[in-house]
PDB file of C-alpha atoms and ligand atoms in Angstrom:
ATOM      1  CA  MET A   1     115.128 217.209  71.913  1.00 49.00           C
ATOM      2  CA  GLY A   2     118.662 216.017  73.063  1.00 51.00           C
ATOM      3  CA  LEU A   3     119.106 214.957  76.651  1.00 54.00           C
ATOM      4  CA  SER A   4     121.479 217.789  77.522  1.00 64.00           C
ATOM      5  CA  VAL A   5     118.970 220.334  76.231  1.00 62.00           C
ATOM      6  CA  ALA A   6     116.292 218.753  78.380  1.00 69.00           C
ATOM      7  CA  ALA A   7     118.628 218.613  81.293  1.00 65.00           C
ATOM      8  CA  ASN A   8     119.393 222.246  80.867  1.00 60.00           C
ATOM      9  CA  ILE A   9     115.778 223.208  80.815  1.00 67.00           C
ATOM     10  CA  TYR A  10     115.078 221.127  83.883  1.00 65.00           C
ATOM     11  CA  HIS A  11     118.013 222.721  85.703  1.00 61.00           C
ATOM     12  CA  PHE A  12     116.825 226.205  84.690  1.00 60.00           C
ATOM     13  CA  LEU A  13     113.253 225.559  85.763  1.00 66.00           C
ATOM     14  CA  SER A  14     114.362 224.054  89.157  1.00 65.00           C
ATOM     15  CA  GLN A  15     116.590 226.969  89.686  1.00 58.00           C
ATOM     16  CA  THR A  16     113.870 229.480  88.789  1.00 55.00           C
ATOM     17  CA  ARG A  17     111.465 227.771  91.127  1.00 60.00           C
ATOM     18  CA  GLU A  18     113.977 227.843  93.961  1.00 59.00           C
ATOM     19  CA  LEU A  19     114.549 231.569  93.479  1.00 54.00           C
ATOM     20  CA  PHE A  20     110.976 232.829  92.767  1.00 51.00           C
ATOM     21  CA  GLY A  21     108.671 230.029  93.902  1.00 55.00           C
ATOM     22  CA  ASP A  22     106.166 228.841  91.416  1.00 59.00           C
ATOM     23  CA  GLU A  23     105.999 232.160  89.437  1.00 53.00           C
ATOM     24  CA  ILE A  24     107.607 231.796  86.026  1.00 54.00           C
ATOM     25  CA  PHE A  25     108.840 234.934  84.382  1.00 50.00           C
ATOM     26  CA  ILE A  26     108.551 234.750  80.560  1.00 49.00           C
ATOM     27  CA  GLN A  27     109.262 237.617  78.011  1.00 40.00           C
ATOM     28  CA  SER A  28     106.022 239.250  76.831  1.00 41.00           C
ATOM     29  CA  SER A  29     107.608 240.074  73.665  1.00 37.00           C
ATOM     30  CA  LEU A  30     109.913 238.059  71.381  1.00 37.00           C
ATOM     31  CA  ASP A  31     111.784 241.260  70.386  1.00 38.00           C
ATOM     32  CA  ASN A  32     114.504 241.005  72.972  1.00 37.00           C
ATOM     33  CA  ILE A  33     115.086 237.306  72.848  1.00 34.00           C
ATOM     34  CA  ASN A  34     118.167 237.556  70.617  1.00 34.00           C
ATOM     35  CA  GLN A  35     119.744 240.426  72.552  1.00 37.00           C
ATOM     36  CA  GLY A  36     121.840 238.128  74.741  1.00 38.00           C
ATOM     37  CA  SER A  37     122.429 239.798  78.040  1.00 41.00           C
ATOM     38  CA  GLY A  38     119.755 242.476  77.269  1.00 44.00           C
ATOM     39  CA  TYR A  39     117.258 240.243  79.082  1.00 51.00           C
ATOM     40  CA  ASP A  40     115.958 242.012  82.083  1.00 58.00           C
ATOM     41  CA  PHE A  41     115.325 239.903  85.206  1.00 68.00           C
ATOM     42  CA  PRO A  42     112.682 241.221  87.415  1.00 72.00           C
ATOM     43  CA  GLY A  43     113.300 242.686  90.803  1.00 89.00           C
ATOM     44  CA  SER A  44     116.212 244.602  92.364  1.00 95.00           C
ATOM     45  CA  LEU A  45     119.300 243.258  94.251  1.00 97.00           C
ATOM     46  CA  GLN A  46     117.732 244.579  97.430  1.00 96.00           C
ATOM     47  CA  GLU A  47     114.505 242.576  96.807  1.00 96.00           C
ATOM     48  CA  PHE A  48     116.613 239.581  96.068  1.00 97.00           C
ATOM     49  CA  ASN A  49     118.757 239.985  99.258  1.00 97.00           C
ATOM     50  CA  ASP A  50     115.559 240.299 101.163  1.00 96.00           C
ATOM     51  CA  LYS A  51     114.336 237.098  99.655  1.00 96.00           C
ATOM     52  CA  ILE A  52     117.368 234.935 100.376  1.00 97.00           C
ATOM     53  CA  ASN A  53     119.188 236.317 103.450  1.00 97.00           C
ATOM     54  CA  SER A  54     117.500 233.976 105.877  1.00 97.00           C
ATOM     55  CA  CYS A  55     118.844 231.027 103.843  1.00 97.00           C
ATOM     56  CA  HIS A  56     119.381 227.622 105.675  1.00 98.00           C
ATOM     57  CA  LYS A  57     119.943 225.579 102.703  1.00 97.00           C
ATOM     58  CA  CYS A  58     123.303 224.322 104.236  1.00 97.00           C
ATOM     59  CA  GLN A  59     124.810 224.130 107.610  1.00 97.00           C
ATOM     60  CA  LEU A  60     126.668 227.467 107.160  1.00 98.00           C
ATOM     61  CA  GLY A  61     123.423 229.229 107.515  1.00 98.00           C
ATOM     62  CA  ASP A  62     123.048 227.884 110.981  1.00 97.00           C
ATOM     63  CA  ALA A  63     126.342 228.986 112.185  1.00 96.00           C
ATOM     64  CA  ARG A  64     126.505 232.560 110.503  1.00 98.00           C
ATOM     65  CA  THR A  65     126.311 235.883 112.327  1.00 98.00           C
ATOM     66  CA  LYS A  66     125.293 237.707 109.206  1.00 98.00           C
ATOM     67  CA  PHE A  67     124.450 236.728 105.670  1.00 98.00           C
ATOM     68  CA  VAL A  68     126.938 238.430 103.261  1.00 98.00           C
ATOM     69  CA  PHE A  69     124.896 239.174 100.071  1.00 98.00           C
ATOM     70  CA  GLY A  70     127.303 241.731  98.415  1.00 98.00           C
ATOM     71  CA  VAL A  71     127.967 245.462  98.180  1.00 98.00           C
ATOM     72  CA  GLY A  72     128.427 248.024  95.447  1.00 98.00           C
ATOM     73  CA  ASP A  73     126.947 249.573  92.542  1.00 97.00           C
ATOM     74  CA  PRO A  74     123.810 247.623  91.238  1.00 97.00           C
ATOM     75  CA  LYS A  75     124.719 248.819  87.773  1.00 96.00           C
ATOM     76  CA  ALA A  76     128.427 247.894  87.965  1.00 98.00           C
ATOM     77  CA  ASP A  77     130.488 247.203  84.925  1.00 97.00           C
ATOM     78  CA  LEU A  78     132.970 245.180  87.062  1.00 98.00           C
ATOM     79  CA  LEU A  79     131.879 242.362  89.321  1.00 98.00           C
ATOM     80  CA  LEU A  80     134.490 241.006  91.692  1.00 98.00           C
ATOM     81  CA  VAL A  81     133.772 237.492  93.072  1.00 98.00           C
ATOM     82  CA  GLY A  82     135.662 236.279  96.158  1.00 98.00           C
ATOM     83  CA  GLU A  83     135.537 232.998  97.828  1.00 98.00           C
ATOM     84  CA  ALA A  84     133.509 233.377 101.103  1.00 98.00           C
ATOM     85  CA  PRO A  85     133.081 235.659 104.012  1.00 98.00           C
ATOM     86  CA  GLY A  86     135.702 235.640 106.804  1.00 97.00           C
ATOM     87  CA  VAL A  87     135.310 236.495 110.374  1.00 97.00           C
ATOM     88  CA  ASP A  88     135.049 240.316 109.830  1.00 97.00           C
ATOM     89  CA  GLU A  89     132.659 239.902 106.979  1.00 98.00           C
ATOM     90  CA  ASP A  90     130.520 237.534 109.066  1.00 98.00           C
ATOM     91  CA  ARG A  91     130.408 240.171 111.881  1.00 98.00           C
ATOM     92  CA  LEU A  92     129.594 243.185 109.585  1.00 98.00           C
ATOM     93  CA  GLY A  93     127.706 241.530 106.810  1.00 98.00           C
ATOM     94  CA  GLU A  94     129.787 243.084 104.048  1.00 98.00           C
ATOM     95  CA  PRO A  95     132.319 241.321 101.826  1.00 98.00           C
ATOM     96  CA  PHE A  96     135.988 242.264 101.974  1.00 98.00           C
ATOM     97  CA  VAL A  97     136.101 244.523 104.982  1.00 98.00           C
ATOM     98  CA  GLY A  98     139.126 242.872 106.669  1.00 96.00           C
ATOM     99  CA  ARG A  99     142.844 243.315 105.782  1.00 96.00           C
ATOM    100  CA  ALA A 100     142.433 241.803 102.389  1.00 97.00           C
ATOM    101  CA  GLY A 101     139.473 244.042 101.729  1.00 98.00           C
ATOM    102  CA  LYS A 102     141.478 247.128 102.583  1.00 97.00           C
ATOM    103  CA  LEU A 103     144.093 246.045 100.028  1.00 97.00           C
ATOM    104  CA  LEU A 104     141.354 245.390  97.515  1.00 98.00           C
ATOM    105  CA  ASP A 105     140.109 249.026  98.045  1.00 98.00           C
ATOM    106  CA  LYS A 106     143.578 250.332  97.404  1.00 97.00           C
ATOM    107  CA  ILE A 107     144.029 248.204  94.278  1.00 97.00           C
ATOM    108  CA  LEU A 108     140.612 249.481  92.982  1.00 97.00           C
ATOM    109  CA  ALA A 109     141.604 253.124  93.885  1.00 97.00           C
ATOM    110  CA  ALA A 110     144.743 252.662  91.727  1.00 96.00           C
ATOM    111  CA  ILE A 111     142.437 252.099  88.756  1.00 96.00           C
ATOM    112  CA  HIS A 112     140.195 254.945  89.717  1.00 96.00           C
ATOM    113  CA  LEU A 113     137.382 252.675  90.925  1.00 97.00           C
ATOM    114  CA  ASN A 114     135.739 252.201  94.321  1.00 95.00           C
ATOM    115  CA  ARG A 115     133.214 249.886  95.759  1.00 94.00           C
ATOM    116  CA  THR A 116     130.372 252.290  95.535  1.00 92.00           C
ATOM    117  CA  LYS A 117     130.717 253.282  91.888  1.00 89.00           C
ATOM    118  CA  GLY A 118     131.161 250.971  88.811  1.00 95.00           C
ATOM    119  CA  VAL A 119     132.045 247.965  90.951  1.00 98.00           C
ATOM    120  CA  TYR A 120     130.082 245.260  92.768  1.00 98.00           C
ATOM    121  CA  ILE A 121     131.692 242.840  95.248  1.00 98.00           C
ATOM    122  CA  CYS A 122     130.330 239.495  96.392  1.00 98.00           C
ATOM    123  CA  ASN A 123     131.413 235.928  97.095  1.00 98.00           C
ATOM    124  CA  VAL A 124     130.691 232.498  95.905  1.00 98.00           C
ATOM    125  CA  LEU A 125     129.401 231.655  99.358  1.00 98.00           C
ATOM    126  CA  LYS A 126     127.312 234.027 101.251  1.00 98.00           C
ATOM    127  CA  CYS A 127     128.000 232.468 104.686  1.00 98.00           C
ATOM    128  CA  ARG A 128     131.270 232.051 106.471  1.00 98.00           C
ATOM    129  CA  PRO A 129     132.711 228.466 106.535  1.00 98.00           C
ATOM    130  CA  PRO A 130     134.139 227.517 109.912  1.00 97.00           C
ATOM    131  CA  ASN A 131     137.776 228.408 110.462  1.00 94.00           C
ATOM    132  CA  ASN A 132     137.834 229.859 106.928  1.00 89.00           C
ATOM    133  CA  ARG A 133     138.070 226.393 105.287  1.00 95.00           C
ATOM    134  CA  ASP A 134     137.604 226.073 101.505  1.00 94.00           C
ATOM    135  CA  PRO A 135     133.867 225.812 100.490  1.00 96.00           C
ATOM    136  CA  LEU A 136     132.576 222.323 100.235  1.00 96.00           C
ATOM    137  CA  PRO A 137     131.225 221.238  96.720  1.00 95.00           C
ATOM    138  CA  SER A 138     127.793 220.798  98.306  1.00 97.00           C
ATOM    139  CA  GLU A 139     127.843 224.367  99.748  1.00 97.00           C
ATOM    140  CA  VAL A 140     128.808 225.700  96.395  1.00 97.00           C
ATOM    141  CA  ASP A 141     125.948 223.804  94.675  1.00 96.00           C
ATOM    142  CA  GLN A 142     123.494 225.271  97.070  1.00 97.00           C
ATOM    143  CA  CYS A 143     124.826 228.811  96.979  1.00 97.00           C
ATOM    144  CA  GLU A 144     125.939 229.320  93.341  1.00 97.00           C
ATOM    145  CA  PRO A 145     122.314 229.910  92.001  1.00 96.00           C
ATOM    146  CA  TYR A 146     122.370 233.091  94.211  1.00 97.00           C
ATOM    147  CA  LEU A 147     125.436 234.297  92.616  1.00 97.00           C
ATOM    148  CA  GLN A 148     124.029 233.408  89.057  1.00 96.00           C
ATOM    149  CA  HIS A 149     121.019 235.494  89.894  1.00 97.00           C
ATOM    150  CA  GLN A 150     123.053 238.408  91.077  1.00 97.00           C
ATOM    151  CA  ILE A 151     124.947 238.410  87.835  1.00 97.00           C
ATOM    152  CA  ARG A 152     121.674 238.386  85.805  1.00 96.00           C
ATOM    153  CA  LEU A 153     120.488 241.385  87.725  1.00 97.00           C
ATOM    154  CA  ILE A 154     123.729 243.353  87.599  1.00 97.00           C
ATOM    155  CA  LYS A 155     124.732 242.413  84.030  1.00 97.00           C
ATOM    156  CA  PRO A 156     128.359 243.496  84.440  1.00 98.00           C
ATOM    157  CA  GLN A 157     130.633 243.945  81.422  1.00 97.00           C
ATOM    158  CA  LEU A 158     133.269 241.831  83.149  1.00 98.00           C
ATOM    159  CA  ILE A 159     133.663 239.441  86.037  1.00 98.00           C
ATOM    160  CA  VAL A 160     136.833 239.000  88.015  1.00 98.00           C
ATOM    161  CA  ALA A 161     137.297 235.909  90.105  1.00 98.00           C
ATOM    162  CA  LEU A 162     139.581 236.650  93.059  1.00 98.00           C
ATOM    163  CA  GLY A 163     141.739 233.650  93.813  1.00 98.00           C
ATOM    164  CA  ARG A 164     141.845 229.934  92.999  1.00 97.00           C
ATOM    165  CA  VAL A 165     138.703 228.930  94.823  1.00 95.00           C
ATOM    166  CA  ALA A 166     136.532 231.472  93.091  1.00 97.00           C
ATOM    167  CA  GLY A 167     138.218 230.735  89.868  1.00 98.00           C
ATOM    168  CA  LYS A 168     137.732 226.976  90.290  1.00 96.00           C
ATOM    169  CA  THR A 169     134.112 227.386  91.071  1.00 94.00           C
ATOM    170  CA  LEU A 170     133.294 229.768  88.185  1.00 96.00           C
ATOM    171  CA  LEU A 171     135.422 227.928  85.577  1.00 96.00           C
ATOM    172  CA  LYS A 172     134.453 224.435  86.807  1.00 94.00           C
ATOM    173  CA  GLN A 173     138.175 223.511  86.391  1.00 95.00           C
ATOM    174  CA  ASP A 174     140.496 222.571  89.177  1.00 95.00           C
ATOM    175  CA  ILE A 175     143.890 223.905  87.899  1.00 97.00           C
ATOM    176  CA  PRO A 176     146.514 226.056  89.516  1.00 97.00           C
ATOM    177  CA  LEU A 177     145.837 229.892  89.720  1.00 97.00           C
ATOM    178  CA  LYS A 178     148.826 230.585  87.505  1.00 96.00           C
ATOM    179  CA  ALA A 179     147.202 228.523  84.740  1.00 97.00           C
ATOM    180  CA  MET A 180     143.969 230.428  85.102  1.00 98.00           C
ATOM    181  CA  ARG A 181     145.527 233.947  84.789  1.00 98.00           C
ATOM    182  CA  GLU A 182     145.826 235.992  81.604  1.00 97.00           C
ATOM    183  CA  LYS A 183     142.953 234.267  79.765  1.00 97.00           C
ATOM    184  CA  ILE A 184     139.387 235.276  78.944  1.00 97.00           C
ATOM    185  CA  TYR A 185     136.733 232.858  79.971  1.00 97.00           C
ATOM    186  CA  HIS A 186     133.007 233.203  80.135  1.00 97.00           C
ATOM    187  CA  TYR A 187     130.471 232.698  82.918  1.00 96.00           C
ATOM    188  CA  GLU A 188     126.819 233.091  82.101  1.00 91.00           C
ATOM    189  CA  GLU A 189     128.089 234.448  78.863  1.00 94.00           C
ATOM    190  CA  ILE A 190     129.900 237.349  80.551  1.00 97.00           C
ATOM    191  CA  PRO A 191     133.599 237.645  80.051  1.00 97.00           C
ATOM    192  CA  LEU A 192     135.550 236.432  83.056  1.00 98.00           C
ATOM    193  CA  ILE A 193     139.196 236.648  84.183  1.00 98.00           C
ATOM    194  CA  VAL A 194     140.962 235.174  87.151  1.00 98.00           C
ATOM    195  CA  THR A 195     143.601 236.974  89.377  1.00 98.00           C
ATOM    196  CA  TYR A 196     145.156 236.558  92.726  1.00 98.00           C
ATOM    197  CA  HIS A 197     143.082 236.905  95.899  1.00 98.00           C
ATOM    198  CA  PRO A 198     144.092 239.941  97.773  1.00 98.00           C
ATOM    199  CA  ALA A 199     144.812 237.762 100.925  1.00 97.00           C
ATOM    200  CA  ALA A 200     147.436 236.014  98.821  1.00 97.00           C
ATOM    201  CA  LEU A 201     149.204 239.339  98.248  1.00 97.00           C
ATOM    202  CA  LEU A 202     149.338 239.834 102.012  1.00 97.00           C
ATOM    203  CA  ARG A 203     151.049 236.447 102.350  1.00 97.00           C
ATOM    204  CA  ASN A 204     153.387 236.675  99.414  1.00 97.00           C
ATOM    205  CA  SER A 205     154.384 240.137  98.108  1.00 96.00           C
ATOM    206  CA  GLY A 206     155.725 238.440  94.957  1.00 97.00           C
ATOM    207  CA  PHE A 207     152.127 238.236  93.739  1.00 97.00           C
ATOM    208  CA  LYS A 208     151.760 242.052  93.767  1.00 96.00           C
ATOM    209  CA  ALA A 209     153.372 242.711  90.399  1.00 97.00           C
ATOM    210  CA  PRO A 210     151.429 240.129  88.428  1.00 97.00           C
ATOM    211  CA  THR A 211     148.201 241.298  90.169  1.00 97.00           C
ATOM    212  CA  TRP A 212     148.934 244.939  89.193  1.00 97.00           C
ATOM    213  CA  LYS A 213     149.370 243.785  85.609  1.00 97.00           C
ATOM    214  CA  ASP A 214     146.044 242.058  85.803  1.00 98.00           C
ATOM    215  CA  PHE A 215     144.289 245.123  87.141  1.00 97.00           C
ATOM    216  CA  GLN A 216     145.886 247.232  84.386  1.00 97.00           C
ATOM    217  CA  TRP A 217     144.427 244.839  81.982  1.00 97.00           C
ATOM    218  CA  ILE A 218     141.085 244.960  83.698  1.00 98.00           C
ATOM    219  CA  GLN A 219     141.015 248.765  83.508  1.00 97.00           C
ATOM    220  CA  SER A 220     141.948 248.746  79.771  1.00 97.00           C
ATOM    221  CA  ILE A 221     139.130 246.242  79.116  1.00 97.00           C
ATOM    222  CA  LEU A 222     136.566 248.465  81.078  1.00 97.00           C
ATOM    223  CA  ASP A 223     137.769 251.517  79.342  1.00 94.00           C
ATOM    224  CA  GLY A 224     137.238 249.800  75.953  1.00 92.00           C
ATOM    225  CA  LYS A 225     140.958 250.034  75.034  1.00 86.00           C
ATOM    226  CA  THR A 226     141.286 246.247  74.937  1.00 86.00           C
ATOM    227  CA  ASN A 227     138.922 244.414  72.800  1.00 81.00           C
ATOM    228  CA  ILE A 228     137.929 240.972  74.223  1.00 77.00           C
ATOM    229  CA  GLY A 229     135.544 240.084  71.564  1.00 69.00           C
TER     230      GLY A 229
HETATM  231  N1  URA B 301     137.893 236.690 101.426  1.00 81.35           N
HETATM  232  C1  URA B 301     136.953 236.440 100.530  1.00 81.35           C
HETATM  233  O1  URA B 301     137.100 235.690  99.562  1.00 81.35           O
HETATM  234  N2  URA B 301     135.798 237.217 100.669  1.00 81.35           N
HETATM  235  C2  URA B 301     135.591 238.048 101.526  1.00 81.35           C
HETATM  236  O2  URA B 301     134.525 238.638 101.609  1.00 81.35           O
HETATM  237  C3  URA B 301     136.614 238.337 102.522  1.00 81.35           C
HETATM  238  C4  URA B 301     137.786 237.499 102.447  1.00 81.35           C
END
């Protein structure tokens, strides 16, 4: 067995233990093993939220008002991933509820979607960093397994990273946002694209046109009109 395979197995088992304790979930039948994302992880998003929302794995857990797990349709085709809760999200316990969130709702409405149907919204970090600073790598390391498990439960058709920080975290590449756009990547084997963060559109209206282009592309992927392989 190659070292990287062993390291991957070790990583998977450590993560599983962290999420579920000492119980290990193994397929009872081999029939589904080759069905890729057809693997059904046990439990619901609500159960998972209940399990992790008292997290204190990093110092952000000590400072938060509310843990911001995520919101939306548990069977969403589209998963939007932002960076981290801001002050409004920390107060209300829901992602994207401030000015940037209102704009995101308008963008979704323009492609006939909303946060309760067909869409799930969450962040890389579940707790607010002080003064809205960028997430630290150690905070991402602690929190990313939660996002990975949310993805396994939701099994979306498409993940969209909102902004450079979410893009950098999910792609594991520190490149400018411009270079991340208009490409298909994969995260946990699910197609992923990166677009501007709605807060960036509030700061610079020049980003609105390319964002609109990205969301039209997203719509055509979700409608099956653009094949992404
Ligand atoms: N910005 C984010 O990235 N996420 C939120 O939930 C709010 C603002």
